Short mmCIF file of C-alpha atoms in Angstrom, two decimals:
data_model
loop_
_atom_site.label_atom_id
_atom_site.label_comp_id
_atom_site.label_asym_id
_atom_site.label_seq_id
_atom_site.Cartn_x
_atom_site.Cartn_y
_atom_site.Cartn_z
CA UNK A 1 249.05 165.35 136.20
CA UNK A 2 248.02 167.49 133.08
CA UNK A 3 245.18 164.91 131.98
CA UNK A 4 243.96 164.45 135.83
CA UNK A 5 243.53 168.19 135.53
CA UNK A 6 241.83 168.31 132.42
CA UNK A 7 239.51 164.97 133.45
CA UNK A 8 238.59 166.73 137.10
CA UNK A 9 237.59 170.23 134.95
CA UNK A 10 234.90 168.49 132.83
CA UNK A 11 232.32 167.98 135.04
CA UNK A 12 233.04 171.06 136.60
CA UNK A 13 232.18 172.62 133.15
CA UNK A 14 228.91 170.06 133.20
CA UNK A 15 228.37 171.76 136.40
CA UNK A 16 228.15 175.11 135.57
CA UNK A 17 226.19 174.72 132.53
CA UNK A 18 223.47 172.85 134.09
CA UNK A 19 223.32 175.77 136.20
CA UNK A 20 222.84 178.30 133.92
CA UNK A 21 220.18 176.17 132.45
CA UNK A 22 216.39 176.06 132.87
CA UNK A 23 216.66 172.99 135.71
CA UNK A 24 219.62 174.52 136.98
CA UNK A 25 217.53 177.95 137.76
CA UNK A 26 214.32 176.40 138.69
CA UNK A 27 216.64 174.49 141.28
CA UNK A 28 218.24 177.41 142.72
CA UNK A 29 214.67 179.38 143.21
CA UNK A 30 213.80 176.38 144.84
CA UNK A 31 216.94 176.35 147.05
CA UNK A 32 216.87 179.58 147.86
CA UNK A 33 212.91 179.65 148.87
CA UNK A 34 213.35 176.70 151.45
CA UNK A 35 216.54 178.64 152.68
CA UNK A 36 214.94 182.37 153.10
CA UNK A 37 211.57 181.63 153.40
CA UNK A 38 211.22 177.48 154.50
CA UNK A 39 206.83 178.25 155.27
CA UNK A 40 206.88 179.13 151.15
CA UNK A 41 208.87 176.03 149.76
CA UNK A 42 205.79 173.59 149.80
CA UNK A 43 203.15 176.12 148.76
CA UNK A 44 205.68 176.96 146.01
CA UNK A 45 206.11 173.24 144.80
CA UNK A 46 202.02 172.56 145.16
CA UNK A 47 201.30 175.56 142.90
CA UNK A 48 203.68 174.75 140.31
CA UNK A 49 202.74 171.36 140.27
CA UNK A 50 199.03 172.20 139.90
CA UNK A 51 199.50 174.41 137.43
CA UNK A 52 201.65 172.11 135.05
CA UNK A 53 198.59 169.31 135.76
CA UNK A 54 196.45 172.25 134.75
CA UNK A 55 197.85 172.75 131.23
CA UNK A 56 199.05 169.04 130.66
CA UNK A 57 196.30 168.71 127.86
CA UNK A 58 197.09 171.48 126.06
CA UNK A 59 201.20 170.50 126.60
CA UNK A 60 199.88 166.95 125.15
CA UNK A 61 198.42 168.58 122.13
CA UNK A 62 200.88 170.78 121.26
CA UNK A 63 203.60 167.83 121.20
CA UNK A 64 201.71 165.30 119.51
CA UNK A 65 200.61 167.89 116.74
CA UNK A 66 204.05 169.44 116.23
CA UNK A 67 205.81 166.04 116.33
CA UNK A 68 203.24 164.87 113.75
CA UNK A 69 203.56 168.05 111.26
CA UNK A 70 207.38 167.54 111.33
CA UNK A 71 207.40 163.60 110.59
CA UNK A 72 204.92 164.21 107.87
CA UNK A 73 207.02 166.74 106.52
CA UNK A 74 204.82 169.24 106.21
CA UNK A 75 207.49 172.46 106.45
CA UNK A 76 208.06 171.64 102.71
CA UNK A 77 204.30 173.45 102.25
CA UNK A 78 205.67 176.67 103.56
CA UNK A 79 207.76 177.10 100.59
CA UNK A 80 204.32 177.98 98.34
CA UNK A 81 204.19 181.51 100.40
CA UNK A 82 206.85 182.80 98.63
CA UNK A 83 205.48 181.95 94.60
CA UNK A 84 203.29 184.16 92.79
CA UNK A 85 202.20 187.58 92.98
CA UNK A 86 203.70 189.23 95.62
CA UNK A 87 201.17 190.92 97.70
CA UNK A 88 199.32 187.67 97.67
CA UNK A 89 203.18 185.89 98.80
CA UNK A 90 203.06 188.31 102.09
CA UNK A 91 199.49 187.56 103.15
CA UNK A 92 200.60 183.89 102.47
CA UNK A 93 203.71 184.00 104.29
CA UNK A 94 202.51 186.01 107.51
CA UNK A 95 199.58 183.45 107.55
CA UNK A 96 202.21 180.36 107.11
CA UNK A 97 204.65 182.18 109.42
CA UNK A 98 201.82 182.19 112.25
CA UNK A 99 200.57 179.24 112.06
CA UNK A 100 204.55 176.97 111.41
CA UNK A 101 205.41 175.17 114.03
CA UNK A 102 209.46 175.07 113.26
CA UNK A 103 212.38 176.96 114.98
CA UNK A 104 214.28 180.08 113.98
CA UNK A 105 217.50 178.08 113.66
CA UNK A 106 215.19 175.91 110.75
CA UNK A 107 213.96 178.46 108.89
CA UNK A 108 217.22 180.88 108.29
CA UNK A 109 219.11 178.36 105.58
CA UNK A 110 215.62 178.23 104.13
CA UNK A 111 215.07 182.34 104.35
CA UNK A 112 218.58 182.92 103.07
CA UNK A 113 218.47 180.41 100.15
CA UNK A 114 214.81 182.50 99.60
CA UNK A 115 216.66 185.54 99.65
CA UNK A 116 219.84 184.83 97.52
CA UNK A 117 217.55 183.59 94.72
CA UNK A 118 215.48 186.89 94.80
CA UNK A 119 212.30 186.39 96.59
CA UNK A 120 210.47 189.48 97.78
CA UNK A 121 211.98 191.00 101.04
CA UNK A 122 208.17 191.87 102.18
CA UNK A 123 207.38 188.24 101.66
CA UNK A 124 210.08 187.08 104.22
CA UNK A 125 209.89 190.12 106.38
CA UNK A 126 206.13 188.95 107.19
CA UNK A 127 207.19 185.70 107.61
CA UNK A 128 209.99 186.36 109.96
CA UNK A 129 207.18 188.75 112.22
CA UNK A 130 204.59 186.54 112.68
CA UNK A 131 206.35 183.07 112.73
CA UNK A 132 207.87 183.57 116.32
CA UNK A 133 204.20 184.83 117.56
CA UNK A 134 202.11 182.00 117.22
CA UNK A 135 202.35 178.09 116.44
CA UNK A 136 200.29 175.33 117.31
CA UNK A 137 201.46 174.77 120.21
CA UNK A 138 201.43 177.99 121.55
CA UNK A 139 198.15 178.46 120.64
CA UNK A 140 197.49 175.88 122.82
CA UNK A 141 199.59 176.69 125.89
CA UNK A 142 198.21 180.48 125.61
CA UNK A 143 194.40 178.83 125.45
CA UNK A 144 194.88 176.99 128.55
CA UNK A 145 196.28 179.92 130.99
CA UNK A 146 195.07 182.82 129.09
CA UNK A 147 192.03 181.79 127.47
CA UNK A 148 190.53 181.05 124.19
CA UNK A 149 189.88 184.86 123.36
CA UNK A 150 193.55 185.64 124.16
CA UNK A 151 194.81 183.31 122.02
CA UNK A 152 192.68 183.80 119.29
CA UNK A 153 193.18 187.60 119.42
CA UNK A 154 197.35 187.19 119.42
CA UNK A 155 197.01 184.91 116.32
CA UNK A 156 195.24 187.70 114.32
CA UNK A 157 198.07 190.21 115.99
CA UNK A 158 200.32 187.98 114.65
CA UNK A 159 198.84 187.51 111.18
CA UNK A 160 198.68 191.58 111.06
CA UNK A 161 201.91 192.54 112.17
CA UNK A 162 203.50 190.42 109.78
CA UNK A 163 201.62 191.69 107.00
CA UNK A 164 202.37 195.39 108.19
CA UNK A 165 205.77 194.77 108.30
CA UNK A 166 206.02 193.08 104.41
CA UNK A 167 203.21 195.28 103.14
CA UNK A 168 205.42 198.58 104.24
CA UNK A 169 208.77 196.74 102.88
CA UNK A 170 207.37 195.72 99.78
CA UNK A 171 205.96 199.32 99.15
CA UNK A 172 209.55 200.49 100.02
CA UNK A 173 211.63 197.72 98.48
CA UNK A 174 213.00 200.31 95.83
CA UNK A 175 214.11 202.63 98.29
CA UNK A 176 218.40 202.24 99.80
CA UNK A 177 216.68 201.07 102.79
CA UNK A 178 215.83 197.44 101.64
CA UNK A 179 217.20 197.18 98.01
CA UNK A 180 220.36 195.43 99.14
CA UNK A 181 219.16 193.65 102.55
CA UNK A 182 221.43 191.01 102.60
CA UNK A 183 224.91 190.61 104.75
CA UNK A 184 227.78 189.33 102.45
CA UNK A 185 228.27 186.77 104.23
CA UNK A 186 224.94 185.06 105.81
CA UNK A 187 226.00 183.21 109.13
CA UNK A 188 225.10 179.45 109.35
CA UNK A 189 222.96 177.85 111.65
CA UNK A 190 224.48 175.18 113.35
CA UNK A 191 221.19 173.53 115.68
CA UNK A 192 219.39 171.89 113.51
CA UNK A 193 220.54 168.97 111.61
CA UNK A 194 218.30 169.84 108.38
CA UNK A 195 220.33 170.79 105.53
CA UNK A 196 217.16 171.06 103.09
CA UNK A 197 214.88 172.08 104.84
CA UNK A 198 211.23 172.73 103.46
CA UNK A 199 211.99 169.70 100.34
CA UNK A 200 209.40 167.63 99.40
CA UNK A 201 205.99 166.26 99.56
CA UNK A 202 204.53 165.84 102.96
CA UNK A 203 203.43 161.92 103.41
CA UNK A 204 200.46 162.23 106.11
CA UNK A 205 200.47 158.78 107.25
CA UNK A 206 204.24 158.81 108.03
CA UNK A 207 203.77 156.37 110.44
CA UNK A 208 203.97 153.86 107.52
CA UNK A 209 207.97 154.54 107.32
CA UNK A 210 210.47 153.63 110.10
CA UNK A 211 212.70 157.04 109.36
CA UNK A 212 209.37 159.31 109.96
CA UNK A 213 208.08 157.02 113.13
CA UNK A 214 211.53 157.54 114.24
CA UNK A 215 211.52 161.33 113.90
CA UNK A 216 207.39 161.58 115.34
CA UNK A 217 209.42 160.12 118.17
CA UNK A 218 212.14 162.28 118.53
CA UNK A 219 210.66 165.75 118.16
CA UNK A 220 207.54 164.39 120.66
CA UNK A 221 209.78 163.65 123.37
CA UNK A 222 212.35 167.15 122.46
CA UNK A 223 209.32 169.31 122.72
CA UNK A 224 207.89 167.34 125.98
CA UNK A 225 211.16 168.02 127.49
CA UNK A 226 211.49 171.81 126.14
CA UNK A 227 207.55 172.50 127.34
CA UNK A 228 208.48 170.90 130.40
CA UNK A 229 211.35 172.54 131.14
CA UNK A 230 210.26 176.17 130.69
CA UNK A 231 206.70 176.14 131.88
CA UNK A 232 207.96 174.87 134.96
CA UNK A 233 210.50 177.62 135.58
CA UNK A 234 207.60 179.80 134.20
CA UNK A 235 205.34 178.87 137.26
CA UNK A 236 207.97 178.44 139.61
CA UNK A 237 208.64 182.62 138.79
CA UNK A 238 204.79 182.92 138.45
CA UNK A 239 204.54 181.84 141.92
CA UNK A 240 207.32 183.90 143.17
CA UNK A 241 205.49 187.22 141.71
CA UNK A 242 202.60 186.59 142.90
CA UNK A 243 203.61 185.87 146.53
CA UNK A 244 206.23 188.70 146.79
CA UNK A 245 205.85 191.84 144.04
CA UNK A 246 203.18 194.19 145.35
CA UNK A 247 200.55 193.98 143.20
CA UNK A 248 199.82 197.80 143.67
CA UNK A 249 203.22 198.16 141.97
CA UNK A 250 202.23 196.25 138.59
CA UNK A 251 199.16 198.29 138.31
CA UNK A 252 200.70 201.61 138.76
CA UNK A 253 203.02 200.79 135.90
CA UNK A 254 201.02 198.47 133.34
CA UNK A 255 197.37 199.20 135.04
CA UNK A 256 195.42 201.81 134.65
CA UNK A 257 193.51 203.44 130.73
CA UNK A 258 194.98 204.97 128.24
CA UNK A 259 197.97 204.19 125.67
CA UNK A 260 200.75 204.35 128.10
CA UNK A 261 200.42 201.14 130.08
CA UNK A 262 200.72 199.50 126.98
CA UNK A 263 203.45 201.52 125.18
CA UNK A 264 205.38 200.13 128.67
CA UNK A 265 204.26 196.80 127.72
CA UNK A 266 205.80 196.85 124.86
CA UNK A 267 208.86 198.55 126.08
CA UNK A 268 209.18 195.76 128.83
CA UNK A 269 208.43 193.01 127.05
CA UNK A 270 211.59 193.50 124.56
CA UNK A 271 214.11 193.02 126.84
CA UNK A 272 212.61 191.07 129.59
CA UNK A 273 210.94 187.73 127.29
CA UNK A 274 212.45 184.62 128.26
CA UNK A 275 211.15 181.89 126.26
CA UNK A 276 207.49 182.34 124.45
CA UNK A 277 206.27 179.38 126.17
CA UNK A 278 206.86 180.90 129.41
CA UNK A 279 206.16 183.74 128.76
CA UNK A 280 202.25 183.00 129.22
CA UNK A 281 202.45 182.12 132.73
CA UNK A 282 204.11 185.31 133.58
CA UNK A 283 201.66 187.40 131.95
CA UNK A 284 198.77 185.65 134.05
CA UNK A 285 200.48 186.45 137.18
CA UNK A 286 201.16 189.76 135.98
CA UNK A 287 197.34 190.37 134.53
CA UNK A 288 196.39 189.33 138.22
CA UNK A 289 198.29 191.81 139.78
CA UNK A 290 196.90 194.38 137.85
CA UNK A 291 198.28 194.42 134.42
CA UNK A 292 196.15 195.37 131.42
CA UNK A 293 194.80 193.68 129.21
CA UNK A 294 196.29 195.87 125.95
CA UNK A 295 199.30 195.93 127.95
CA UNK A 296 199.74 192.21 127.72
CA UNK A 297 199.13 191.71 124.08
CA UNK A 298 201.88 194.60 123.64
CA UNK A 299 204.15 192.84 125.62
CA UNK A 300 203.46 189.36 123.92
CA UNK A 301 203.90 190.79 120.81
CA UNK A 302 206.93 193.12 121.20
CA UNK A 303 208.60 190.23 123.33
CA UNK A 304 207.90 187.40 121.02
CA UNK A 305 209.35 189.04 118.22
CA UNK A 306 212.71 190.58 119.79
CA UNK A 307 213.31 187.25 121.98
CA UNK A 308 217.00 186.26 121.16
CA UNK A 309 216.16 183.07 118.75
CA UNK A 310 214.08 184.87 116.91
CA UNK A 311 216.01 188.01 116.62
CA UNK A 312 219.21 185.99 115.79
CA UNK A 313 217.39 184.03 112.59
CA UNK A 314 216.75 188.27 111.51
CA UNK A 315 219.96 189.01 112.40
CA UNK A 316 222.35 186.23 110.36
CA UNK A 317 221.03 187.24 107.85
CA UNK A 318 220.30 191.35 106.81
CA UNK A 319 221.65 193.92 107.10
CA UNK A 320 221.94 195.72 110.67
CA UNK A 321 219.26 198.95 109.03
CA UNK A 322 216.90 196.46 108.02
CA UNK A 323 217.24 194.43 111.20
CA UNK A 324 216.66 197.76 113.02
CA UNK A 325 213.58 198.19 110.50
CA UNK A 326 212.18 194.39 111.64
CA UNK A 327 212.26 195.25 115.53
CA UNK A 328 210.76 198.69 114.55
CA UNK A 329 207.81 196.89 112.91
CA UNK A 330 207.06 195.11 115.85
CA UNK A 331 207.16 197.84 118.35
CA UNK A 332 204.52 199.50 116.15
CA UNK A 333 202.50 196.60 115.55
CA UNK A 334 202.92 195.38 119.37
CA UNK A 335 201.46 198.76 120.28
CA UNK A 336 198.39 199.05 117.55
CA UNK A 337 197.64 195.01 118.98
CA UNK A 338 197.56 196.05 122.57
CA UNK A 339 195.69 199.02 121.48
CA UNK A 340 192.54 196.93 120.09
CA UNK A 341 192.42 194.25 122.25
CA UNK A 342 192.16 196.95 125.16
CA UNK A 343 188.98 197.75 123.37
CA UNK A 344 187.85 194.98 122.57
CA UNK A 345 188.80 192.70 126.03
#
């Protein structure tokens, strides 16, 4: 009787995980469209179909040049930011940090080993900023649905917030506030499977050994899936917005000139960023409802950095004053970025 129980609760645990997943949501906003409103179920399915045909190039891209960084091994050229002299290690890092294509959960055994040997706290603090803010294939995703310009402009946001951050902690690394940033005890990452990560040489024609073909394989078809997976629930809520928020409400709160609508962007985008990826969707529906351009690029910014993978990777690791001190930099920098693009857009 005990193990029939125990056999009858596992999918029921299956069950309720896939619906707190990303299919599990996009299938109840589906549900609950053909149940509430049946007319807005097909228009619904067309758009968000449509729009992932839309941005399958840049979806294609992303994959096949992530998948191929990774089976080269070219993370290992990320650990050359953090030699030498160290202003020159925070531009380095910011620029390596924006432009890496790897996850938080990758870089935090690599950022505490960093750490625990000494390297400069401005160093990784820039790294930490601008590495959730830009990669290859956002870059891509963010050129298809919010333009070239957009994405060029949150790439140099992203460069200069991280070196604001590590410019101002490496000015301030003798002070109590970031003389002792580590926790005693850094937590562990337990998603990734790399336990030295950022070794070696990069091989660029890694299709020459089975191993690397093997992992060009694997992370192609993982990011497919992940792209997938949240740029459809992305335009599935994109479509939702746009059909039933008043657009008059969007622009009374994130519209209009001046430095408020995007001090609000970067208030909102904290709390409400879901995934980067699909994040860019949202901010098209919200730009055409009235949203402003400065007030985007705050929201981007603030979001990308405080999203929960991101902020966890900060969070293992320091201390809770200088974790306060990374989500402070970004709030600032989130607000000076949505400040010039609005003059320059």
């Amino acid at each position: 009787m005990i193990m029939a129980e125990t056999t009858q609760s596992v999918p029921a645990l299956h069950r309720l995980a896939f619906l707190k997943s990303a299919w599990g949501i996009i299938l109840g906003l589906l549900a609950l469209i053909a149940l509430l409103d049946p007319p807005q179920f097909v228009p619904t399915v067309i758009f968000t179909g449509q729009a992932l045909l839309g941005t399958a190039p840049f979806i294609a891209f992303a994959v096949l040049a992530v998948a191929y960084l990774k089976a080269s091994g070219a993370e290992s050229l990320l650990a050359r930011a953090f030699e030498g002299n160290p202003a020159r290690m925070v531009v380095m890092a910011a620029t390596l940090g924006g432009l890496s294509p790897f996850c938080s959960c990758e870089v935090i055994p690599f950022i505490a080993a960093l750490l625990a040997v000494g390297a400069p706290l401005g160093a990784v603090m820039a790294f930490w900023l601008a590495s959730p803010l830009m990669d290859p294939a956002m870059f891509a995703i963010t050129s298809g649905t919010l333009g070239f310009d957009f994405a060029v402009a949150k790439t140099i946001a992203a460069l200069g917030v991280g070196m604001f951050g590590g410019f101002t902690v490496l000015a301030l690394s003798r002070t109590p506030l970031f003389n002792d940033p580590l926790r005693a005890q850094p937590a562990k990452s337990s998603c990734c499977s790399s336990a030295k990560p950022f070794s070696g040489t990069p091989v660029w024609k890694f299709w020459q050994e089975i191993e690397r073909r093997a992992s060009f394989n694997d992370t192609a078809l993982s990011n497919a899936l992940f792209l997938v997976k949240w740029l459809t629930l992305a335009y599935v809520v994109e479509a939702l917005m746009l059909t039933y928020v008043p657009a008059e409400w969007i622009a009374n709160i994130l519209g209009g000139s001046g430095i408020m609508p995007i001090i609000l962007g970067a208030l909102v985008g904290a709390p409400a960023y879901l995934n980067g990826y699909a994040a860019v969707p949202l901010i098209d529906a919200l730009l055409a409802q009235g949203m402003t351009q400065g007030a985007a690029m705050s929201f981007v910014i603030a979001g990308g950095v405080s999203c929960i993978p991101a902020a966890i990777a900060v969070w293992a690791l320091v201390k809770p004053h200088v974790f306060a001190a990374y989500l402070a930099f970004a709030f600032v920098g989130a607000i000076f970025a949505g400040m010039a693009w609005q003059l320059v857009a």
